[in-house]
Coordinates of C-alpha atoms in Angstrom, one line a residue:
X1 CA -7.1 0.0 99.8
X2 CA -11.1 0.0 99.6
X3 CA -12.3 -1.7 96.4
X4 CA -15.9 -0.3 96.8
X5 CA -16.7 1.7 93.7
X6 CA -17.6 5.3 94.0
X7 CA -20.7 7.1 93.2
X8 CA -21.3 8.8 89.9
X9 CA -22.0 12.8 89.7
X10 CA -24.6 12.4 87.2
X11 CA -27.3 13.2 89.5
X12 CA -25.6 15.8 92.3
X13 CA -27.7 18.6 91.1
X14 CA -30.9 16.8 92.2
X15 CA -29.4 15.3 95.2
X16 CA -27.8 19.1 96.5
X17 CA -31.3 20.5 95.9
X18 CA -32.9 17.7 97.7
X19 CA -30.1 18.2 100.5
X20 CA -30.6 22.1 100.4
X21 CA -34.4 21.8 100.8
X22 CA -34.1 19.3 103.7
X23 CA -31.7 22.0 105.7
X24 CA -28.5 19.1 105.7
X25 CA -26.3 22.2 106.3
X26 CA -24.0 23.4 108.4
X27 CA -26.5 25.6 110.5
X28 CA -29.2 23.2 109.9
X29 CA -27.1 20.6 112.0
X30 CA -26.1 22.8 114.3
X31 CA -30.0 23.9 115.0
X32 CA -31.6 19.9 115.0
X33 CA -28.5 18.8 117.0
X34 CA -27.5 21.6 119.4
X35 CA -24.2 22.8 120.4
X36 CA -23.0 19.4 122.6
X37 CA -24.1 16.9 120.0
X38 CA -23.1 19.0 117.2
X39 CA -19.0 19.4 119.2
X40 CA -19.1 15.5 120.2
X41 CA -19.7 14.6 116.0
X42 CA -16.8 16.8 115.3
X43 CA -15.0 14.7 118.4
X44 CA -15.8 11.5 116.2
X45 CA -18.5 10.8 119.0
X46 CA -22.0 10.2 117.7
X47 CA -24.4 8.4 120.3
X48 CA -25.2 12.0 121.4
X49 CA -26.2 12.9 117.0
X50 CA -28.2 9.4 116.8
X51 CA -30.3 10.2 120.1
X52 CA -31.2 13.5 118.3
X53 CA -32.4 12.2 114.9
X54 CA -34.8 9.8 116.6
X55 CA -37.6 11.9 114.9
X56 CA -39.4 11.5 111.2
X57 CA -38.1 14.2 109.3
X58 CA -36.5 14.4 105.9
X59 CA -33.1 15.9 107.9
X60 CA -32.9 13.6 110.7
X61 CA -33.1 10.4 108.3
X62 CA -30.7 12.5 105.8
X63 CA -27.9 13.2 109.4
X64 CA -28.4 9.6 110.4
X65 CA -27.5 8.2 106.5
X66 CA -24.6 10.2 105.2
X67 CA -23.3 10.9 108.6
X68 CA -24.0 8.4 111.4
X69 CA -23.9 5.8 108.7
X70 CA -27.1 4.5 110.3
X71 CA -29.6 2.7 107.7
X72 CA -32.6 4.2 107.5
X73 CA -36.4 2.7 106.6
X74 CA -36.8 2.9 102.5
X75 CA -39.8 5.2 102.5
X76 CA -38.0 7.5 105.3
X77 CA -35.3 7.6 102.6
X78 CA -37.6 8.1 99.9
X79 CA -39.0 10.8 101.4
X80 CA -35.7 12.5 102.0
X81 CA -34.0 12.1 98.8
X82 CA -34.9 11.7 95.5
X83 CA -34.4 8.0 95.8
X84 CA -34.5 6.4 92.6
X85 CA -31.2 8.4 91.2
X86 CA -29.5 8.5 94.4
X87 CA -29.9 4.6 94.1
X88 CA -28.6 4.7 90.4
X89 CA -26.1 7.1 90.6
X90 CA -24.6 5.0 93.8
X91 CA -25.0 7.1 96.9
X92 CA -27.0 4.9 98.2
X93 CA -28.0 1.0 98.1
X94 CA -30.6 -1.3 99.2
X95 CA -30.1 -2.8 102.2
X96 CA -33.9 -5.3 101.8
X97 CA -35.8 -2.5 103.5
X98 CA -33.2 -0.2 104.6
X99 CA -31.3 2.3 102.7
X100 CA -27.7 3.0 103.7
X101 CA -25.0 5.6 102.4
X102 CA -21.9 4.6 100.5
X103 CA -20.1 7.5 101.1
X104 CA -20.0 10.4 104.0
X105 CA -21.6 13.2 102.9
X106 CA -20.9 16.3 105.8
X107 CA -22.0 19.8 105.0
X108 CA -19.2 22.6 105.5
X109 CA -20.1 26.3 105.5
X110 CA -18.2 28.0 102.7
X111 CA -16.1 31.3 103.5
X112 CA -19.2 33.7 102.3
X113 CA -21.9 31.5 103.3
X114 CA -22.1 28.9 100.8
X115 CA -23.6 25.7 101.4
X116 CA -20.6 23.1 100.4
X117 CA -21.0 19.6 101.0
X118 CA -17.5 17.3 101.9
X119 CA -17.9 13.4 100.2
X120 CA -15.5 11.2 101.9
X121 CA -15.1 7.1 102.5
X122 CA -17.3 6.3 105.1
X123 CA -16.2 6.8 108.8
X124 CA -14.3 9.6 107.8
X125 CA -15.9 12.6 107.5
X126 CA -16.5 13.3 111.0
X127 CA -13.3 13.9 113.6
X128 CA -10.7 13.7 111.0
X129 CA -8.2 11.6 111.2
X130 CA -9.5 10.1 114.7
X131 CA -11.9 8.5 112.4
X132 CA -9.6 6.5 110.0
X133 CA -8.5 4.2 113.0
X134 CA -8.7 0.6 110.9
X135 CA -9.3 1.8 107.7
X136 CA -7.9 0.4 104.6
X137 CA -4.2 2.5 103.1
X138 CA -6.2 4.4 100.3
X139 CA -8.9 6.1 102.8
X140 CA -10.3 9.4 101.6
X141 CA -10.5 11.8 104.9
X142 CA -13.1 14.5 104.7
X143 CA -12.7 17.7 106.9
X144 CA -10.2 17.6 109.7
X145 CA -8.4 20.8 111.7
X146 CA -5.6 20.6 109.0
X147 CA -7.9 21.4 105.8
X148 CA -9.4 24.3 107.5
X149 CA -6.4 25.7 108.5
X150 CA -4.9 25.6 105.7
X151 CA -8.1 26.7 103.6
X152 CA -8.0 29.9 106.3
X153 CA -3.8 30.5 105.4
X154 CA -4.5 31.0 102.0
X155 CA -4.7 34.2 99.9
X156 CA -7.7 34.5 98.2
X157 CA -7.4 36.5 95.4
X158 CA -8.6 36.3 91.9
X159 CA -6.2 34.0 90.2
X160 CA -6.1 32.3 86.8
X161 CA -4.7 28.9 87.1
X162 CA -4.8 27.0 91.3
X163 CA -3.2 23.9 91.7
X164 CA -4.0 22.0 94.8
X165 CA -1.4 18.5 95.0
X166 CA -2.6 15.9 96.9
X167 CA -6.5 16.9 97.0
X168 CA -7.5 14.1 99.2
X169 CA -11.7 15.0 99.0
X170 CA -11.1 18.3 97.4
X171 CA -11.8 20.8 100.0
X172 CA -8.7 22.9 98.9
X173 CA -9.8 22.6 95.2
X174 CA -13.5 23.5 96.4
X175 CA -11.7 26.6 98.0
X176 CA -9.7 27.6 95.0
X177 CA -12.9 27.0 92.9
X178 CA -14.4 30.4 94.2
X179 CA -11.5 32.4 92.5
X180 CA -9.7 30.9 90.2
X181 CA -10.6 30.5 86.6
X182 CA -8.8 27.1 86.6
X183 CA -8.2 24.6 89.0
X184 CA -6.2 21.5 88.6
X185 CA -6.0 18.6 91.7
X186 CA -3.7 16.3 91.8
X187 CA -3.5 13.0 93.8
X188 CA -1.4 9.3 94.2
X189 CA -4.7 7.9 95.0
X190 CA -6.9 7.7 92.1
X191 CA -9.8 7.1 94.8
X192 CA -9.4 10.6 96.1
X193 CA -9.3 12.2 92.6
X194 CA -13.0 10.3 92.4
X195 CA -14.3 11.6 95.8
X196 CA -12.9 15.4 94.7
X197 CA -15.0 15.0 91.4
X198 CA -18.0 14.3 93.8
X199 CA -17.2 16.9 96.5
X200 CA -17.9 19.7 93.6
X201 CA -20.1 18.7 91.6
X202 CA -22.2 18.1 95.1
X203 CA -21.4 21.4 96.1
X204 CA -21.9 23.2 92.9
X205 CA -18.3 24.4 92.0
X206 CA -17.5 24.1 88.6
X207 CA -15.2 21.0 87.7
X208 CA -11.8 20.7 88.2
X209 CA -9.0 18.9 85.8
X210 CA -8.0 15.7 87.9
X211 CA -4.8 14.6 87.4
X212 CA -3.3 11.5 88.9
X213 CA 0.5 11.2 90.0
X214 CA 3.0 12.3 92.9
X215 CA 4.0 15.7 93.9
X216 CA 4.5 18.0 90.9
X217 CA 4.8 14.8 88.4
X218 CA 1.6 15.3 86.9
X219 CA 1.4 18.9 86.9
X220 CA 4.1 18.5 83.8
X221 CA 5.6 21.9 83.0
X222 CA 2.9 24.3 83.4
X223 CA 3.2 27.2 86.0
X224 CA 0.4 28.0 88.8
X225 CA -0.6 31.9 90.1
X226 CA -2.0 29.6 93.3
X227 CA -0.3 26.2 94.8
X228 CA -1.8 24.5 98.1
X229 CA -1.0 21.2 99.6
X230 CA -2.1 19.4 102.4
X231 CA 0.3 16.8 101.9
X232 CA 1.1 13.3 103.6
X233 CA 3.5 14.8 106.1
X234 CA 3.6 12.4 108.7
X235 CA 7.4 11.2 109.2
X236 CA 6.9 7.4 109.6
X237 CA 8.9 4.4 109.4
X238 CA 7.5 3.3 106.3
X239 CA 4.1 4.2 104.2
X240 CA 1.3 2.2 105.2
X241 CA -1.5 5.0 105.3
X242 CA -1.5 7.0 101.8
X243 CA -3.3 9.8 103.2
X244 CA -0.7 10.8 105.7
X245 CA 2.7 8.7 104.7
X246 CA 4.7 10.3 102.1
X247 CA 6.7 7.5 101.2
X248 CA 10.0 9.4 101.9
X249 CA 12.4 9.4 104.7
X250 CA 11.9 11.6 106.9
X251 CA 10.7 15.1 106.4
X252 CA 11.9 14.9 102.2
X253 CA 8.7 14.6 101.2
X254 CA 8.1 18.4 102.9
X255 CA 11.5 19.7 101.6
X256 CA 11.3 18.1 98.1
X257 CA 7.6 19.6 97.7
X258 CA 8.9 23.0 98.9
X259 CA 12.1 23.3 96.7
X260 CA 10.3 22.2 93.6
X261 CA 7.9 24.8 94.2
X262 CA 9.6 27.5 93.1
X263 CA 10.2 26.8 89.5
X264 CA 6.3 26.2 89.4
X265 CA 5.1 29.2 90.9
X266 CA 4.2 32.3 88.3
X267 CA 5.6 35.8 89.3
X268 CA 3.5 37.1 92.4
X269 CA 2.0 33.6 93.5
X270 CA 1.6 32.3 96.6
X271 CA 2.0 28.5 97.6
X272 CA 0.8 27.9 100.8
X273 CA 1.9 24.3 102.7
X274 CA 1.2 22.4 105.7
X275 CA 4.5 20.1 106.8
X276 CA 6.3 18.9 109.7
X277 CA 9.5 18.6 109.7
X278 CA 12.5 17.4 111.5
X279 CA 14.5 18.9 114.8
X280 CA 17.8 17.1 114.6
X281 CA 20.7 17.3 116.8
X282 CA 23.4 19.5 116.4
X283 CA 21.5 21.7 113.9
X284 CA 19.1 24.7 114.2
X285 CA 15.4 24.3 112.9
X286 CA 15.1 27.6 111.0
X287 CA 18.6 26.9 109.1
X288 CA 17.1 23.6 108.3
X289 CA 13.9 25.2 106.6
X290 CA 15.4 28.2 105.1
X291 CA 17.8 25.2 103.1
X292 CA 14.3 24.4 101.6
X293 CA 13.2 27.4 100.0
X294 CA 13.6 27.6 96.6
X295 CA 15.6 30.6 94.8
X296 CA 13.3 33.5 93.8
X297 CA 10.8 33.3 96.3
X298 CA 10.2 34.9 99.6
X299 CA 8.8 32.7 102.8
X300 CA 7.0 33.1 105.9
X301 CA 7.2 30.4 107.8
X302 CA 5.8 29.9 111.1
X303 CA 5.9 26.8 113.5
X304 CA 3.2 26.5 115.6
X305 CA 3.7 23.1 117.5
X306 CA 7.0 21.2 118.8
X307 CA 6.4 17.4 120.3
X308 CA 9.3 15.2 121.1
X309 CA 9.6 11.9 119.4
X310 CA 7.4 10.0 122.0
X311 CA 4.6 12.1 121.9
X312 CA 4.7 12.1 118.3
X313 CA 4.9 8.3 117.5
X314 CA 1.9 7.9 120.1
X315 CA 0.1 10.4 118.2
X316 CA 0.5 8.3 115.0
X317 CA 0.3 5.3 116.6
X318 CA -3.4 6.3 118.0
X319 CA -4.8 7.3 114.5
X320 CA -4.0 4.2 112.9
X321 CA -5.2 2.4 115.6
X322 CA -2.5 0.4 116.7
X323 CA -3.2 0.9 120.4
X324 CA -5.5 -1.0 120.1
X325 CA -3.7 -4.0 118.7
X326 CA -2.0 -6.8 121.3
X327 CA 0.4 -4.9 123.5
X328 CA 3.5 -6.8 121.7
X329 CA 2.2 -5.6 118.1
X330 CA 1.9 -2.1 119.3
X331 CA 5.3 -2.1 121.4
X332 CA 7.0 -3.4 118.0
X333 CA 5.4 -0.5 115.9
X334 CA 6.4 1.5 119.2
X335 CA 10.4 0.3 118.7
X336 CA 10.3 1.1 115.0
X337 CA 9.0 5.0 115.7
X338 CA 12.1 5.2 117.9
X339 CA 14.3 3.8 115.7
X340 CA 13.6 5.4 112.9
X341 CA 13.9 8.6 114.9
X342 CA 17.0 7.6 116.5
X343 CA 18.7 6.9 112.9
X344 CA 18.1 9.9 111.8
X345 CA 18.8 12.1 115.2
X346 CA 15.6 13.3 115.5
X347 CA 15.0 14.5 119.1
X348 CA 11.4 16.4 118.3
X349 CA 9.1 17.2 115.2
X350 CA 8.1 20.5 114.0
X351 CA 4.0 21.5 113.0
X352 CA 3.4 24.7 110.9
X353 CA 2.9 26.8 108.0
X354 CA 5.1 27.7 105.0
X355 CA 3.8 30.4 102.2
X356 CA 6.1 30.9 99.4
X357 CA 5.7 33.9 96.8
X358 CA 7.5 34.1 93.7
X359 CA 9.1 37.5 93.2
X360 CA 11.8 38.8 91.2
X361 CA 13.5 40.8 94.0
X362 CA 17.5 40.8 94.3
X363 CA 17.3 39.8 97.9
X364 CA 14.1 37.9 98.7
X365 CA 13.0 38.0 102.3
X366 CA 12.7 34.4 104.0
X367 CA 11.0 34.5 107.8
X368 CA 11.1 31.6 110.1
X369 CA 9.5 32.3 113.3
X370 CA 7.7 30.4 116.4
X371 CA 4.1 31.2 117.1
X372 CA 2.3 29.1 119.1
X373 CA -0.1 31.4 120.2
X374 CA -3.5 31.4 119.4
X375 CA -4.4 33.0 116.3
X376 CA -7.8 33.9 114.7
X377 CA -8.6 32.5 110.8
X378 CA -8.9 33.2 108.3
X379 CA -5.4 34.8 108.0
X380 CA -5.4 34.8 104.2
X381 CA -5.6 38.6 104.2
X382 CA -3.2 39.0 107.4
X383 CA -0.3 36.7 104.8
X384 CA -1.1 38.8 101.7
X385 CA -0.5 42.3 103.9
X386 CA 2.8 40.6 105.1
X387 CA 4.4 40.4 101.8
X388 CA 3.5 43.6 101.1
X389 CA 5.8 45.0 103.9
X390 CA 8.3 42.9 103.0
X391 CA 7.5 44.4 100.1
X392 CA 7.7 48.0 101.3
X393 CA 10.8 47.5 103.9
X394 CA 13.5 46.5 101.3
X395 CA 12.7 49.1 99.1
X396 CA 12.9 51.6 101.6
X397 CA 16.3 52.2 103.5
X398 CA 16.3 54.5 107.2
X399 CA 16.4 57.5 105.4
X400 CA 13.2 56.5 102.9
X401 CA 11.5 55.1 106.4
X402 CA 11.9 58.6 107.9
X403 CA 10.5 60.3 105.1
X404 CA 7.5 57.7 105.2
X405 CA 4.0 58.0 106.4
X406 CA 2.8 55.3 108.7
X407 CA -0.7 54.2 110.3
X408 CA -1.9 51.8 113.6
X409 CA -3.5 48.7 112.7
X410 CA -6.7 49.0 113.6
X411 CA -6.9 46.0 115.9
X412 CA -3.7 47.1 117.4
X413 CA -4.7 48.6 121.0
X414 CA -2.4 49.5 124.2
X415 CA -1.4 48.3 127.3
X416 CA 0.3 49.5 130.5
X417 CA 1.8 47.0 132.6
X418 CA 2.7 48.1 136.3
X419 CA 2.5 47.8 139.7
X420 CA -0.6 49.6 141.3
X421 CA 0.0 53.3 142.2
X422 CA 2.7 53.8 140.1
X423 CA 3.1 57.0 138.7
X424 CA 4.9 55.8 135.6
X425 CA 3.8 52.1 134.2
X426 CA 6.9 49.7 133.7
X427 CA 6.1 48.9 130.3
X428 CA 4.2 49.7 127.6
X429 CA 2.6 46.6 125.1
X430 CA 1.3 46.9 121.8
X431 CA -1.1 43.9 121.2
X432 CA -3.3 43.0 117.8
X433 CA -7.0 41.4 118.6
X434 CA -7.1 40.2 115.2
X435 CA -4.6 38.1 112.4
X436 CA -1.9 37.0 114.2
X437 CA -2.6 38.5 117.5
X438 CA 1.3 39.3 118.3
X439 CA 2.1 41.5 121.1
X440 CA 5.1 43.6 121.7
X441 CA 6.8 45.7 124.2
X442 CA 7.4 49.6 123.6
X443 CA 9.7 52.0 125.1
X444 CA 8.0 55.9 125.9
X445 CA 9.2 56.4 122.0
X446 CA 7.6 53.8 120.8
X447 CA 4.3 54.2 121.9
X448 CA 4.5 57.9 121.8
X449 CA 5.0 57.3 117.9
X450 CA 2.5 54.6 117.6
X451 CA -0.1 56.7 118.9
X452 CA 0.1 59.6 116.6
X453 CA 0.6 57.5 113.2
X454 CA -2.3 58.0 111.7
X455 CA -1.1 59.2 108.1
X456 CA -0.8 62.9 108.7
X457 CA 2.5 63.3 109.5
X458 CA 6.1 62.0 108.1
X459 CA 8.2 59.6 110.7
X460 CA 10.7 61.7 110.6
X461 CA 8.5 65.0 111.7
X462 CA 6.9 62.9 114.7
X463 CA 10.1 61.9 116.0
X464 CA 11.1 65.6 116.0
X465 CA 8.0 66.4 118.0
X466 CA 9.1 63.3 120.6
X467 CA 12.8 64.6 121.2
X468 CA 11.4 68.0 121.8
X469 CA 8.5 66.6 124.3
X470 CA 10.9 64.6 126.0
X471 CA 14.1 66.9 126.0
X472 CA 15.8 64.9 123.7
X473 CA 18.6 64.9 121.0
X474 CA 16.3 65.2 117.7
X475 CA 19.3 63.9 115.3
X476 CA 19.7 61.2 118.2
X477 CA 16.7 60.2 118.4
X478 CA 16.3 59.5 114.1
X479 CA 19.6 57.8 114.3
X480 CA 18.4 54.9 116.5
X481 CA 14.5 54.9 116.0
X482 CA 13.9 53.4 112.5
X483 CA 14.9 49.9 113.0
X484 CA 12.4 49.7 115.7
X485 CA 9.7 51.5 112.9
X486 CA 11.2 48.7 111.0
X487 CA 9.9 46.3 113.6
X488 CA 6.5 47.2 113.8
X489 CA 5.8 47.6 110.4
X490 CA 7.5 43.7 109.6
X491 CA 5.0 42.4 112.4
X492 CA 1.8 44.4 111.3
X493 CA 1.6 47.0 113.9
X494 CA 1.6 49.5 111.3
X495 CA 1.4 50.1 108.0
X496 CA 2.6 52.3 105.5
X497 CA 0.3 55.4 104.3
X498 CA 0.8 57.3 101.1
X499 CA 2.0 60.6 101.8
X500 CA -1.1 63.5 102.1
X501 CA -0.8 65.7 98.9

């Protein structure tokens, strides 16, 4: 673990202004750097960044300190920072005539345009993970594809008390900063509870209550309107690397943070998790991840990438850099990947979501599903809307969904699939632009019905108008219609309408 000492916040409001007036932003980046250099820093890459911050100016030296790691000339410094405090405070030191950072600093554009900035141990705040290769077991990550996809996931409403376990550089407690009167972060690694502190007050959130410990152990018995966790879910032979190694076999770290959720969560909250988790012979994924959640809470939960065991262990075995140790060294971390897999008859790992909600309903509604498709972020509003047709469906039997009003998405649009000529298409799809962006195949019915939702009139009355179009049995046609109503309200194709008065 890295024994270098950590800044002090005492002077991030002087050192945000001085970052602010420079233009170290997101869109400032992307405007000195241009598109290529700006997609190879993200890629970990940064001969293309330094050949563009050859120049003079207060940004250039401020892109070639905090993010190239590149020492830059004292009076270029000075210039670019207000020198003396950043010196104190311990973002910088004095190299004899050359100033270096001692942390990353990487801008990150906030949700409504805020100017956030992500302090992380340096060599990590560009690429993610690619860029921890070597580093010591208590490395701080800054912003990979994981934190932003989980910052997209989550609901944001206003919320009283956030908990975010396992903070790592406190982009999730950043997040939960914007809309929750209280946020507490929690981390094993005191070092990442230090970096958190830094990533706010640099970004200008208000503080949040830092608590060191495992899991929910330091959360003690309080309950949370918000939980989010990034966690260590990489299932490893051991725990070398404490940002991604839970220290558990297997996927148990995933499942024990999942089940102990649910005596945490406050009536209504969401928890919203990252995990991978285990496809083991002789048993079916989904029943293995409905065993995990907890009583009194519904769950959505969505894979969204399957490897098999090799794939996965050379995954890991790349970010820690061990491919690039002598061929015997890696071919023995290699052997213990398999067996360690082979013990526990693994034959592939799981990637996804899981959002909990507490509720009190007699039968909550758990939803395991594969979607590997692309999807467009944030989905935060596209999760809370899903709930709330769960929600609406188990309060409402056929009889209640006949008598119901209904709307289309508005993203949702149609599309007739057939040969050329045809005088009839072969079938009719239903496909969403937005959220999810599911897609699903209609009868005549069904997109008859979806076409003319829009609020006015009761299922039931459409339906009518369909049997009588089509020459069909009216009572026939409500006995078998609603479970496929049912169907496209569960997967956001339409939504319920309050009845006109």
């Amino acid at each position: 673990m890295s024994t270098t000492s950590l800044p002090t916040p005492d002077h991030a409001p002087r050192l945000r202004e001085a970052l602010l007036a420079a233009d170290f932003t997101a869109d400032g980046l992307l405007d000195l750097l241009g598109a290529p250099a700006y997609a190879a820093l993200a890629r970990s890459e940064t001969v293309p960044a330094l050949r563009a911050t050859r120049g003079d100016t207060p940004l250039e030296a401020l892109v070639r300190l905090f993010l190239l790691q590149s020492p830059v000339p004292e009076e270029r410094a000075a210039a670019a920072l207000p020198l003396a405090e950043a010196l104190e405070s311990g973002w910088v030191v004095r190299d004899e005539r050359s100033i270096r950072a001692t942390v990353d600093v990487r801008p990150y554009g906030g949700p409504e345009g805020q100017d956030w900035f992500i302090v992380s141990d340096l060599g990590c705040a560009v690429g993610g993970a690619s860029g921890a290769s070597g580093q010591g077991e208590g490395v701080v990550l800054g912003v990979g594809g994981a934190s932003t996809t989980l910052a997209g996931l989550t609901v944001r409403t206003a919320v009283g008390r956030a908990l975010d376990i396992g903070t790592g550089s406190g982009i999730q407690a950043l997040h939960a900063a914007q809309h929750a009167t209280r946020v507490t972060a929690t981390d094993l690694n005191p070092r990442a509870l230090g970096f958190t502190r830094l990533t706010l007050a640099l970004s200008g959130a208000p503080a949040a209550e830092l608590r060191e410990g495992s899991l929910f152990e330091p959360a003690g018995d309080e309950t949370y309107d918000l939980i989010v966790s990034n966690p260590p879910f990489v299932i490893s032979p051991g725990a070398r690397l404490t940002y991604r190694d839970g220290g558990m076999g297997g996927d148990d770290l995933c499942r024990t943070l999942v089940q102990q959720t649910g005596a945490r969560l406050s009536r209504g909250g969401f928890a919203h998790f990252l995990a991978n988790w285990q496809h083991v012979e002789g048993e079916e994924w989904q029943d293995r991840l409905r065993s995990w959640v907890p009583r009194g809470c519904d769950a959505w939960i969505v894979q969204r990438e399957v490897q098999d065991v090799t794939q996965y262990a050379e995954l890991w075995l790349r970010d820690s850099g061990d491919h690039q140790r002598a061929p015997e060294a890696y071919a023995a971390r290699y052997e213990a990947w398999l067996d360690e897999f082979e013990a526990r008859r693994t034959k592939a790992v799981g990637f996804g979501w899981i959002t909990l909600r507490k509720t009190d309903a007699e039968r909550p509604s758990v939803i395991v599903e594969e979607w590997p498709h692309p999807v467009e972020q944030p989905l935060g509003e596209t999760v809370r809307a899903h709930f709330a047709r769960q929600d609406f469906l188990r309060t409402h039997d056929d009889a209640a969904l006949l008598a119901g009003h209904f709307v289309l998405a508005p993203e949702v649009v149609q599309e007739q699939v057939g040969l050329p000529g045809a005088e009839d298409p072969e079938h009719v799809v239903l496909r969403q632009n937005r959220g999810m962006r599911r897609a699903t195949k209609v009868d005549a019915v069904g997109a008859g019905f979806a076409g003319v939702c829009d609020g006015t009139l009761s299922a039931g009355r459409i339906l009518d108008a369909i049997a009588q179009l089509m020459g069909e049995d009216a009572v026939l046609l409500r006995d078998r219609t609603p479970q496929a109503i049912r169907l496209l309200v569960e997967e956001g194709f339409l939504a319920p309408a309050p009845a006109p008065r």
